mmCIF file of C-alpha atoms in Angstrom:
data_model
loop_
_atom_site.group_PDB
_atom_site.id
_atom_site.type_symbol
_atom_site.label_atom_id
_atom_site.label_comp_id
_atom_site.label_asym_id
_atom_site.label_seq_id
_atom_site.Cartn_x
_atom_site.Cartn_y
_atom_site.Cartn_z
ATOM 1 C CA MET A 1 -10.168 -12.290 17.388
ATOM 2 C CA ARG A 2 -8.544 -14.177 20.207
ATOM 3 C CA PRO A 3 -4.900 -13.204 20.734
ATOM 4 C CA LEU A 4 -2.130 -15.770 20.807
ATOM 5 C CA LEU A 5 -0.754 -16.249 24.278
ATOM 6 C CA TYR A 6 2.970 -15.751 24.533
ATOM 7 C CA GLU A 7 4.647 -17.488 27.449
ATOM 8 C CA GLY A 8 4.857 -15.176 30.433
ATOM 9 C CA LEU A 9 2.535 -12.521 28.961
ATOM 10 C CA THR A 10 -1.068 -11.725 29.799
ATOM 11 C CA ARG A 11 -3.730 -11.739 27.080
ATOM 12 C CA LYS A 12 -3.579 -7.955 26.922
ATOM 13 C CA GLU A 13 0.226 -7.918 26.646
ATOM 14 C CA SER A 14 0.065 -10.589 23.947
ATOM 15 C CA ARG A 15 -2.496 -8.545 22.028
ATOM 16 C CA VAL A 16 -0.317 -5.428 22.247
ATOM 17 C CA LEU A 17 2.584 -7.427 20.821
ATOM 18 C CA GLU A 18 0.403 -8.646 17.932
ATOM 19 C CA LEU A 19 -0.915 -5.138 17.211
ATOM 20 C CA ARG A 20 2.627 -3.774 17.163
ATOM 21 C CA GLN A 21 3.553 -6.394 14.578
ATOM 22 C CA ILE A 22 0.526 -5.460 12.432
ATOM 23 C CA VAL A 23 1.462 -1.770 12.569
ATOM 24 C CA HIS A 24 5.045 -2.590 11.624
ATOM 25 C CA GLU A 25 3.951 -4.712 8.648
ATOM 26 C CA ARG A 26 1.494 -2.078 7.444
ATOM 27 C CA ALA A 27 4.084 0.711 7.637
ATOM 28 C CA ARG A 28 6.504 -1.423 5.655
ATOM 29 C CA ALA A 29 3.828 -2.167 3.042
ATOM 30 C CA GLU A 30 2.934 1.529 2.772
ATOM 31 C CA LYS A 31 6.570 2.458 2.203
ATOM 32 C CA THR A 32 6.861 -0.245 -0.460
ATOM 33 C CA ALA A 33 3.746 1.101 -2.218
ATOM 34 C CA LYS A 34 5.142 4.647 -2.137
ATOM 35 C CA ASN A 35 8.412 3.385 -3.616
ATOM 36 C CA TYR A 36 6.553 1.650 -6.445
ATOM 37 C CA VAL A 37 4.531 4.790 -7.205
ATOM 38 C CA SER A 38 7.716 6.873 -7.318
ATOM 39 C CA MET A 39 9.346 4.345 -9.641
ATOM 40 C CA VAL A 40 6.357 4.312 -12.008
ATOM 41 C CA LEU A 41 6.134 8.104 -12.073
ATOM 42 C CA SER A 42 9.840 8.319 -12.836
ATOM 43 C CA LYS A 43 9.528 5.819 -15.692
ATOM 44 C CA LEU A 44 6.663 7.884 -17.132
ATOM 45 C CA GLY A 45 8.733 11.054 -16.823
ATOM 46 C CA PHE A 46 6.790 12.727 -14.016
ATOM 47 C CA GLU A 47 8.216 14.199 -10.824
ATOM 48 C CA ASN A 48 4.987 13.835 -8.827
ATOM 49 C CA ARG A 49 1.380 12.659 -9.047
ATOM 50 C CA ALA A 50 -0.242 15.983 -9.982
ATOM 51 C CA PRO A 51 0.808 16.075 -13.661
ATOM 52 C CA ALA A 52 0.582 12.303 -13.946
ATOM 53 C CA ALA A 53 -3.141 12.184 -13.084
ATOM 54 C CA PRO A 54 -4.445 13.814 -16.298
ATOM 55 C CA TYR A 55 -2.044 11.722 -18.370
ATOM 56 C CA ILE A 56 -3.249 8.489 -16.761
ATOM 57 C CA ALA A 57 -6.901 9.571 -17.164
ATOM 58 C CA GLN A 58 -6.298 10.238 -20.885
ATOM 59 C CA VAL A 59 -4.620 6.858 -21.377
ATOM 60 C CA GLU A 60 -7.514 5.109 -19.616
ATOM 61 C CA TYR A 61 -10.037 7.038 -21.710
ATOM 62 C CA GLN A 62 -8.268 6.037 -24.932
ATOM 63 C CA ARG A 63 -8.066 2.421 -23.780
ATOM 64 C CA GLN A 64 -11.772 2.183 -22.947
ATOM 65 C CA ARG A 65 -13.020 4.057 -26.013
ATOM 66 C CA PRO A 66 -14.755 1.803 -28.553
ATOM 67 C CA ARG A 67 -12.716 1.219 -31.688
ATOM 68 C CA PRO A 68 -14.447 1.914 -35.048
#
């Protein structure tokens, strides 16, 4: 991928600026995802993922099981 050239910056400096922006956006997205997971766990009545995992597996099993 060819970096955008920012006025007064070399290609390498421009690329560093772009990579910094990508890292910033990814960190923000990761924090948002963690917030959503916490919110969902809270709504389901769980404090963390460990006890939620078997519950979610059971719900998925029930959902996918053929109905008589």
